[in-house]
């Protein structure tokens, strides 16, 4: 491995991990969705999605399922450009075939590789501990030390106040069809001072019947669809308004329904999970941490006036769609 390895990251969370570890200057390529920190936008994008923009979530779900069931990929990879960049390390993932490029999508590019093949490092976290482990794996592969970075992030999580009230929280990862967020999200809810409902830490997100949500009667609802920013999710929130008994849910009656940025925060298992927990605490217990930028309180009027397709990221279509096939 080169002393200053050339890195291509094809996963937004991996890009953020690499930058947090001080590897930003040796990143030479990215995925089309790697957009943080902003300076990575200057890097060549090596992937593209096959999912058309502007579709409703139900249509995205159907399209992605059709692609995966056909044995195809939801992404294309610019193999020629990737080879020209001569990376020493390629960061990707094996957790979800609809979230980002997988090693299978790189088979063509790697098959015709000349010279020393790059190290392919695939990440697949299910829990916060796995996320910290991915920091260590990326650091080990690139000659860095993850310990101080991880310790600083964990200290920020430990500083989030723990209050006596722990309301039940339903974290919605996809609106149509309805899905509750699993994996690391229940842990973030607990850290933020809530009780996660209808999902367990480390278990994949899964589709759920609306009747189960009604029966759980959450005190707080946070809509955080994978790949959607706040404005895009606001467009879909009327679908929840129209569900039978929506107005009878405690969270709705008490005005404790929120829309959060599932594209930049909650569905990126990297350093900004800390901001995700801080924002959750503000939503659950009252506060303004990251408000406006990454979350807003939901009302039907907000959905009518604030919705816009501008800047919407919809190529990631729900991090667990493929798991439910």
Tab-separated table of C-alpha atoms in Angstrom:
chain	number	residue	atom	x	y	z
A	1	UNK	CA	0.000	0.000	0.000
A	2	UNK	CA	1.270	3.434	-0.933
A	3	UNK	CA	2.264	5.761	1.901
A	4	UNK	CA	-0.372	8.209	0.641
A	5	UNK	CA	-2.954	5.918	-0.927
A	6	UNK	CA	-5.247	7.140	-3.673
A	7	UNK	CA	-8.821	6.527	-2.549
A	8	UNK	CA	-12.066	6.246	-4.454
A	9	UNK	CA	-15.188	6.263	-2.303
A	10	UNK	CA	-18.420	5.028	-3.850
A	11	UNK	CA	-20.483	5.459	-0.691
A	12	UNK	CA	-21.440	8.826	0.882
A	13	UNK	CA	-20.919	7.639	4.467
A	14	UNK	CA	-17.515	6.189	3.575
A	15	UNK	CA	-16.527	9.497	2.011
A	16	UNK	CA	-17.428	11.282	5.232
A	17	UNK	CA	-15.520	8.710	7.280
A	18	UNK	CA	-12.449	9.159	5.080
A	19	UNK	CA	-12.572	12.943	5.438
A	20	UNK	CA	-13.042	12.664	9.217
A	21	UNK	CA	-9.893	10.528	9.309
A	22	UNK	CA	-7.911	13.209	7.486
A	23	UNK	CA	-7.972	11.491	4.094
A	24	UNK	CA	-9.781	14.201	2.156
A	25	UNK	CA	-6.661	15.196	0.226
A	26	UNK	CA	-6.108	11.666	-1.112
A	27	UNK	CA	-9.662	11.123	-2.319
A	28	UNK	CA	-9.531	11.000	-6.121
A	29	UNK	CA	-13.065	9.890	-7.041
A	30	UNK	CA	-16.555	9.594	-5.609
A	31	UNK	CA	-20.074	8.358	-6.252
A	32	UNK	CA	-22.712	10.647	-7.736
A	33	UNK	CA	-24.262	10.948	-4.263
A	34	UNK	CA	-21.137	11.818	-2.312
A	35	UNK	CA	-21.832	15.472	-1.537
A	36	UNK	CA	-20.367	16.093	1.923
A	37	UNK	CA	-18.249	17.899	2.816
A	38	UNK	CA	-19.007	20.263	-0.084
A	39	UNK	CA	-15.473	20.189	-1.465
A	40	UNK	CA	-15.835	16.546	-2.542
A	41	UNK	CA	-18.128	17.772	-5.317
A	42	UNK	CA	-14.944	18.755	-7.179
A	43	UNK	CA	-13.984	15.082	-7.503
A	44	UNK	CA	-15.058	13.107	-10.575
A	45	UNK	CA	-18.321	11.211	-10.093
A	46	UNK	CA	-17.910	7.591	-11.159
A	47	UNK	CA	-21.445	6.273	-10.736
A	48	UNK	CA	-24.979	7.097	-11.835
A	49	UNK	CA	-28.423	5.851	-10.869
A	50	UNK	CA	-30.896	4.173	-13.191
A	51	UNK	CA	-33.846	5.488	-11.152
A	52	UNK	CA	-35.514	8.484	-12.850
A	53	UNK	CA	-35.948	11.597	-10.747
A	54	UNK	CA	-39.279	13.001	-9.692
A	55	UNK	CA	-41.157	9.775	-8.977
A	56	UNK	CA	-43.356	9.207	-5.941
A	57	UNK	CA	-41.961	6.858	-3.324
A	58	UNK	CA	-44.372	4.048	-4.274
A	59	UNK	CA	-43.120	4.218	-7.874
A	60	UNK	CA	-39.495	4.316	-6.740
A	61	UNK	CA	-40.110	1.231	-4.608
A	62	UNK	CA	-41.709	-0.614	-7.532
A	63	UNK	CA	-38.978	0.374	-9.981
A	64	UNK	CA	-36.146	-0.640	-7.673
A	65	UNK	CA	-37.766	-3.978	-6.869
A	66	UNK	CA	-38.227	-4.684	-10.575
A	67	UNK	CA	-34.561	-3.942	-11.289
A	68	UNK	CA	-33.261	-6.062	-8.426
A	69	UNK	CA	-35.639	-8.964	-9.142
A	70	UNK	CA	-34.365	-8.968	-12.725
A	71	UNK	CA	-30.855	-9.560	-11.418
A	72	UNK	CA	-29.708	-6.128	-12.567
A	73	UNK	CA	-28.055	-3.245	-10.755
A	74	UNK	CA	-29.676	0.065	-9.909
A	75	UNK	CA	-26.379	1.802	-10.740
A	76	UNK	CA	-23.879	2.217	-13.533
A	77	UNK	CA	-20.130	2.564	-12.983
A	78	UNK	CA	-17.771	4.477	-15.266
A	79	UNK	CA	-15.225	1.658	-15.428
A	80	UNK	CA	-12.860	3.424	-17.817
A	81	UNK	CA	-12.656	6.528	-15.689
A	82	UNK	CA	-12.246	4.473	-12.536
A	83	UNK	CA	-9.276	2.619	-14.019
A	84	UNK	CA	-7.742	5.908	-15.184
A	85	UNK	CA	-7.755	7.232	-11.613
A	86	UNK	CA	-5.523	4.319	-10.456
A	87	UNK	CA	-6.897	4.093	-6.902
A	88	UNK	CA	-5.119	2.047	-4.265
A	89	UNK	CA	-8.322	1.679	-2.213
A	90	UNK	CA	-11.961	1.583	-3.278
A	91	UNK	CA	-14.557	2.072	-0.550
A	92	UNK	CA	-17.964	0.537	-1.169
A	93	UNK	CA	-20.651	-1.435	0.691
A	94	UNK	CA	-22.386	-4.790	0.789
A	95	UNK	CA	-25.297	-3.900	3.046
A	96	UNK	CA	-27.910	-2.887	0.499
A	97	UNK	CA	-28.048	-3.220	-3.291
A	98	UNK	CA	-30.337	-0.208	-3.646
A	99	UNK	CA	-28.399	2.217	-1.430
A	100	UNK	CA	-25.143	2.418	-3.337
A	101	UNK	CA	-22.736	0.560	-5.583
A	102	UNK	CA	-21.769	-2.930	-4.406
A	103	UNK	CA	-18.680	-5.028	-5.283
A	104	UNK	CA	-20.809	-6.805	-7.879
A	105	UNK	CA	-21.263	-3.514	-9.713
A	106	UNK	CA	-17.470	-3.181	-9.905
A	107	UNK	CA	-16.833	-6.597	-11.467
A	108	UNK	CA	-16.396	-5.247	-15.005
A	109	UNK	CA	-13.977	-2.525	-13.964
A	110	UNK	CA	-11.901	-4.875	-11.831
A	111	UNK	CA	-11.890	-7.710	-14.372
A	112	UNK	CA	-9.841	-5.728	-16.893
A	113	UNK	CA	-7.536	-4.127	-14.335
A	114	UNK	CA	-3.883	-3.877	-15.299
A	115	UNK	CA	-1.184	-3.688	-12.680
A	116	UNK	CA	-1.801	-3.999	-8.950
A	117	UNK	CA	-5.485	-4.281	-8.210
A	118	UNK	CA	-6.856	-1.851	-5.644
A	119	UNK	CA	-7.955	-2.986	-2.213
A	120	UNK	CA	-11.751	-3.252	-2.222
A	121	UNK	CA	-13.058	-2.391	1.249
A	122	UNK	CA	-16.772	-3.073	1.678
A	123	UNK	CA	-18.671	-1.643	4.647
A	124	UNK	CA	-21.892	-3.146	6.019
A	125	UNK	CA	-22.792	-1.689	9.429
A	126	UNK	CA	-25.947	-2.695	11.278
A	127	UNK	CA	-25.267	-1.025	14.640
A	128	UNK	CA	-23.368	1.948	16.018
A	129	UNK	CA	-20.603	-0.406	17.108
A	130	UNK	CA	-20.319	-1.539	13.490
A	131	UNK	CA	-20.051	2.088	12.376
A	132	UNK	CA	-17.156	2.704	14.773
A	133	UNK	CA	-15.640	-0.526	13.488
A	134	UNK	CA	-15.823	0.816	9.941
A	135	UNK	CA	-13.853	3.873	11.026
A	136	UNK	CA	-11.178	1.486	12.283
A	137	UNK	CA	-11.224	-0.603	9.099
A	138	UNK	CA	-10.830	2.410	6.830
A	139	UNK	CA	-8.081	3.761	9.079
A	140	UNK	CA	-6.211	0.461	9.113
A	141	UNK	CA	-6.383	0.175	5.322
A	142	UNK	CA	-5.030	3.685	4.831
A	143	UNK	CA	-2.472	4.051	7.610
A	144	UNK	CA	-4.483	6.290	9.883
A	145	UNK	CA	-5.555	6.124	13.534
A	146	UNK	CA	-9.313	6.053	14.083
A	147	UNK	CA	-9.238	6.002	17.895
A	148	UNK	CA	-9.144	9.766	18.603
A	149	UNK	CA	-11.753	10.506	15.940
A	150	UNK	CA	-14.147	7.867	17.244
A	151	UNK	CA	-13.548	8.922	20.850
A	152	UNK	CA	-14.460	12.525	20.033
A	153	UNK	CA	-17.686	11.458	18.300
A	154	UNK	CA	-18.634	9.143	21.156
A	155	UNK	CA	-17.999	11.951	23.652
A	156	UNK	CA	-20.479	14.158	21.814
A	157	UNK	CA	-23.085	11.404	21.978
A	158	UNK	CA	-22.420	10.920	25.688
A	159	UNK	CA	-22.976	14.647	26.241
A	160	UNK	CA	-26.581	14.495	25.013
A	161	UNK	CA	-28.762	14.996	28.120
A	162	UNK	CA	-30.780	12.056	29.400
A	163	UNK	CA	-34.140	13.167	30.770
A	164	UNK	CA	-36.732	11.318	32.826
A	165	UNK	CA	-39.356	11.473	30.095
A	166	UNK	CA	-38.709	8.889	27.386
A	167	UNK	CA	-41.543	9.102	24.857
A	168	UNK	CA	-42.202	6.383	22.319
A	169	UNK	CA	-40.767	7.299	18.925
A	170	UNK	CA	-41.686	5.915	15.506
A	171	UNK	CA	-38.926	6.613	12.975
A	172	UNK	CA	-40.330	6.308	9.456
A	173	UNK	CA	-37.761	5.301	6.851
A	174	UNK	CA	-40.134	5.095	3.882
A	175	UNK	CA	-43.642	6.468	3.505
A	176	UNK	CA	-45.215	4.474	0.671
A	177	UNK	CA	-45.077	1.582	1.343
A	178	UNK	CA	-44.618	2.284	5.035
A	179	UNK	CA	-41.309	1.256	6.602
A	180	UNK	CA	-39.892	1.748	10.114
A	181	UNK	CA	-36.178	2.481	10.471
A	182	UNK	CA	-34.020	-0.204	12.038
A	183	UNK	CA	-30.266	-0.800	12.149
A	184	UNK	CA	-28.594	2.028	14.133
A	185	UNK	CA	-31.681	4.271	14.272
A	186	UNK	CA	-33.202	2.670	17.411
A	187	UNK	CA	-29.880	3.260	19.172
A	188	UNK	CA	-29.918	6.906	18.133
A	189	UNK	CA	-33.472	7.244	19.449
A	190	UNK	CA	-32.383	5.827	22.807
A	191	UNK	CA	-29.335	8.101	22.963
A	192	UNK	CA	-31.630	11.030	22.171
A	193	UNK	CA	-33.882	10.185	25.102
A	194	UNK	CA	-36.696	8.263	23.447
A	195	UNK	CA	-37.991	4.698	23.308
A	196	UNK	CA	-37.804	3.231	19.793
A	197	UNK	CA	-41.063	1.667	18.671
A	198	UNK	CA	-41.644	-1.110	16.144
A	199	UNK	CA	-37.942	-1.695	15.433
A	200	UNK	CA	-34.910	-3.068	17.246
A	201	UNK	CA	-31.274	-2.058	17.099
A	202	UNK	CA	-29.241	-4.101	14.646
A	203	UNK	CA	-32.255	-5.449	12.800
A	204	UNK	CA	-32.840	-4.372	9.232
A	205	UNK	CA	-35.571	-1.880	8.500
A	206	UNK	CA	-38.755	-3.527	7.323
A	207	UNK	CA	-42.146	-2.728	5.916
A	208	UNK	CA	-44.999	-2.482	8.385
A	209	UNK	CA	-48.776	-2.274	8.355
A	210	UNK	CA	-50.316	1.036	9.324
A	211	UNK	CA	-52.511	-0.768	11.859
A	212	UNK	CA	-49.374	-1.698	13.801
A	213	UNK	CA	-48.325	1.941	14.008
A	214	UNK	CA	-51.804	2.946	15.163
A	215	UNK	CA	-51.708	0.272	17.844
A	216	UNK	CA	-48.300	1.480	19.069
A	217	UNK	CA	-49.695	5.041	19.269
A	218	UNK	CA	-46.292	6.816	19.195
A	219	UNK	CA	-45.825	10.028	21.125
A	220	UNK	CA	-43.330	11.260	18.534
A	221	UNK	CA	-43.127	10.513	14.804
A	222	UNK	CA	-40.039	11.390	12.788
A	223	UNK	CA	-40.197	10.911	9.011
A	224	UNK	CA	-36.676	10.370	7.662
A	225	UNK	CA	-37.011	8.578	4.291
A	226	UNK	CA	-33.748	7.226	2.973
A	227	UNK	CA	-32.406	9.497	0.244
A	228	UNK	CA	-34.934	12.295	0.807
A	229	UNK	CA	-34.170	15.762	2.062
A	230	UNK	CA	-36.779	17.652	4.106
A	231	UNK	CA	-38.417	19.397	1.152
A	232	UNK	CA	-38.830	16.121	-0.729
A	233	UNK	CA	-40.355	14.356	2.273
A	234	UNK	CA	-42.831	17.198	2.795
A	235	UNK	CA	-44.242	16.368	-0.628
A	236	UNK	CA	-45.085	12.866	0.574
A	237	UNK	CA	-46.404	13.680	4.040
A	238	UNK	CA	-50.029	14.149	2.845
A	239	UNK	CA	-49.983	10.380	2.246
A	240	UNK	CA	-49.681	9.947	6.010
A	241	UNK	CA	-52.355	12.578	6.620
A	242	UNK	CA	-54.749	10.474	4.564
A	243	UNK	CA	-54.229	7.259	6.554
A	244	UNK	CA	-57.220	6.172	8.646
A	245	UNK	CA	-56.861	7.329	12.234
A	246	UNK	CA	-53.823	9.535	11.531
A	247	UNK	CA	-55.297	12.461	13.456
A	248	UNK	CA	-55.959	10.196	16.465
A	249	UNK	CA	-52.281	9.280	16.981
A	250	UNK	CA	-50.836	10.982	20.080
A	251	UNK	CA	-47.920	12.433	18.130
A	252	UNK	CA	-50.320	14.054	15.680
A	253	UNK	CA	-52.681	15.338	18.361
A	254	UNK	CA	-49.794	16.855	20.318
A	255	UNK	CA	-48.009	18.383	17.325
A	256	UNK	CA	-44.976	16.146	17.703
A	257	UNK	CA	-44.585	15.009	14.092
A	258	UNK	CA	-41.296	15.971	12.459
A	259	UNK	CA	-39.635	15.704	9.073
A	260	UNK	CA	-35.884	15.095	9.103
A	261	UNK	CA	-33.178	14.909	6.446
A	262	UNK	CA	-32.816	11.212	5.677
A	263	UNK	CA	-30.407	11.879	2.848
A	264	UNK	CA	-27.653	13.696	4.695
A	265	UNK	CA	-28.043	12.408	8.247
A	266	UNK	CA	-29.921	9.351	9.424
A	267	UNK	CA	-29.173	6.978	6.574
A	268	UNK	CA	-25.460	7.750	6.369
A	269	UNK	CA	-23.643	5.604	8.925
A	270	UNK	CA	-20.715	7.917	9.424
A	271	UNK	CA	-19.618	10.880	11.562
A	272	UNK	CA	-22.863	12.821	11.135
A	273	UNK	CA	-24.846	10.232	13.047
A	274	UNK	CA	-23.836	12.457	15.956
A	275	UNK	CA	-25.770	15.364	14.420
A	276	UNK	CA	-28.593	12.905	13.805
A	277	UNK	CA	-28.812	12.080	17.521
A	278	UNK	CA	-28.522	15.735	18.546
A	279	UNK	CA	-31.365	16.658	16.198
A	280	UNK	CA	-33.480	13.764	17.472
A	281	UNK	CA	-33.017	14.986	21.030
A	282	UNK	CA	-34.245	18.430	19.993
A	283	UNK	CA	-37.283	16.929	18.278
A	284	UNK	CA	-38.137	14.599	21.151
A	285	UNK	CA	-37.532	16.926	24.072
A	286	UNK	CA	-37.738	20.394	22.585
A	287	UNK	CA	-34.797	22.370	21.312
A	288	UNK	CA	-33.341	23.847	18.176
A	289	UNK	CA	-30.199	21.793	17.493
A	290	UNK	CA	-29.860	21.619	13.689
A	291	UNK	CA	-33.438	22.855	13.260
A	292	UNK	CA	-34.245	24.405	9.906
A	293	UNK	CA	-31.189	22.878	8.310
A	294	UNK	CA	-31.882	19.206	8.968
A	295	UNK	CA	-35.413	18.987	10.379
A	296	UNK	CA	-38.687	20.799	10.790
A	297	UNK	CA	-41.905	20.305	12.697
A	298	UNK	CA	-44.579	18.984	10.363
A	299	UNK	CA	-47.916	20.547	9.633
A	300	UNK	CA	-50.203	20.116	6.657
A	301	UNK	CA	-49.589	23.762	5.697
A	302	UNK	CA	-45.819	23.163	5.730
A	303	UNK	CA	-46.295	20.298	3.315
A	304	UNK	CA	-48.344	22.494	0.976
A	305	UNK	CA	-46.031	25.506	1.021
A	306	UNK	CA	-42.581	24.060	1.643
A	307	UNK	CA	-42.484	21.138	-0.755
A	308	UNK	CA	-40.179	21.440	-3.733
A	309	UNK	CA	-38.254	19.056	-5.937
A	310	UNK	CA	-35.273	21.376	-5.941
A	311	UNK	CA	-32.200	19.614	-4.603
A	312	UNK	CA	-34.097	16.391	-3.952
A	313	UNK	CA	-31.955	13.282	-3.763
A	314	UNK	CA	-34.045	10.315	-4.779
A	315	UNK	CA	-31.597	7.866	-6.298
A	316	UNK	CA	-31.320	6.186	-2.923
A	317	UNK	CA	-34.723	4.686	-2.685
A	318	UNK	CA	-35.010	3.356	0.827
A	319	UNK	CA	-32.167	1.529	2.477
A	320	UNK	CA	-34.033	-1.714	3.028
A	321	UNK	CA	-36.092	-2.187	-0.098
A	322	UNK	CA	-33.892	-5.000	-1.315
A	323	UNK	CA	-34.044	-6.749	2.066
A	324	UNK	CA	-37.796	-7.012	1.823
A	325	UNK	CA	-37.780	-8.741	-1.572
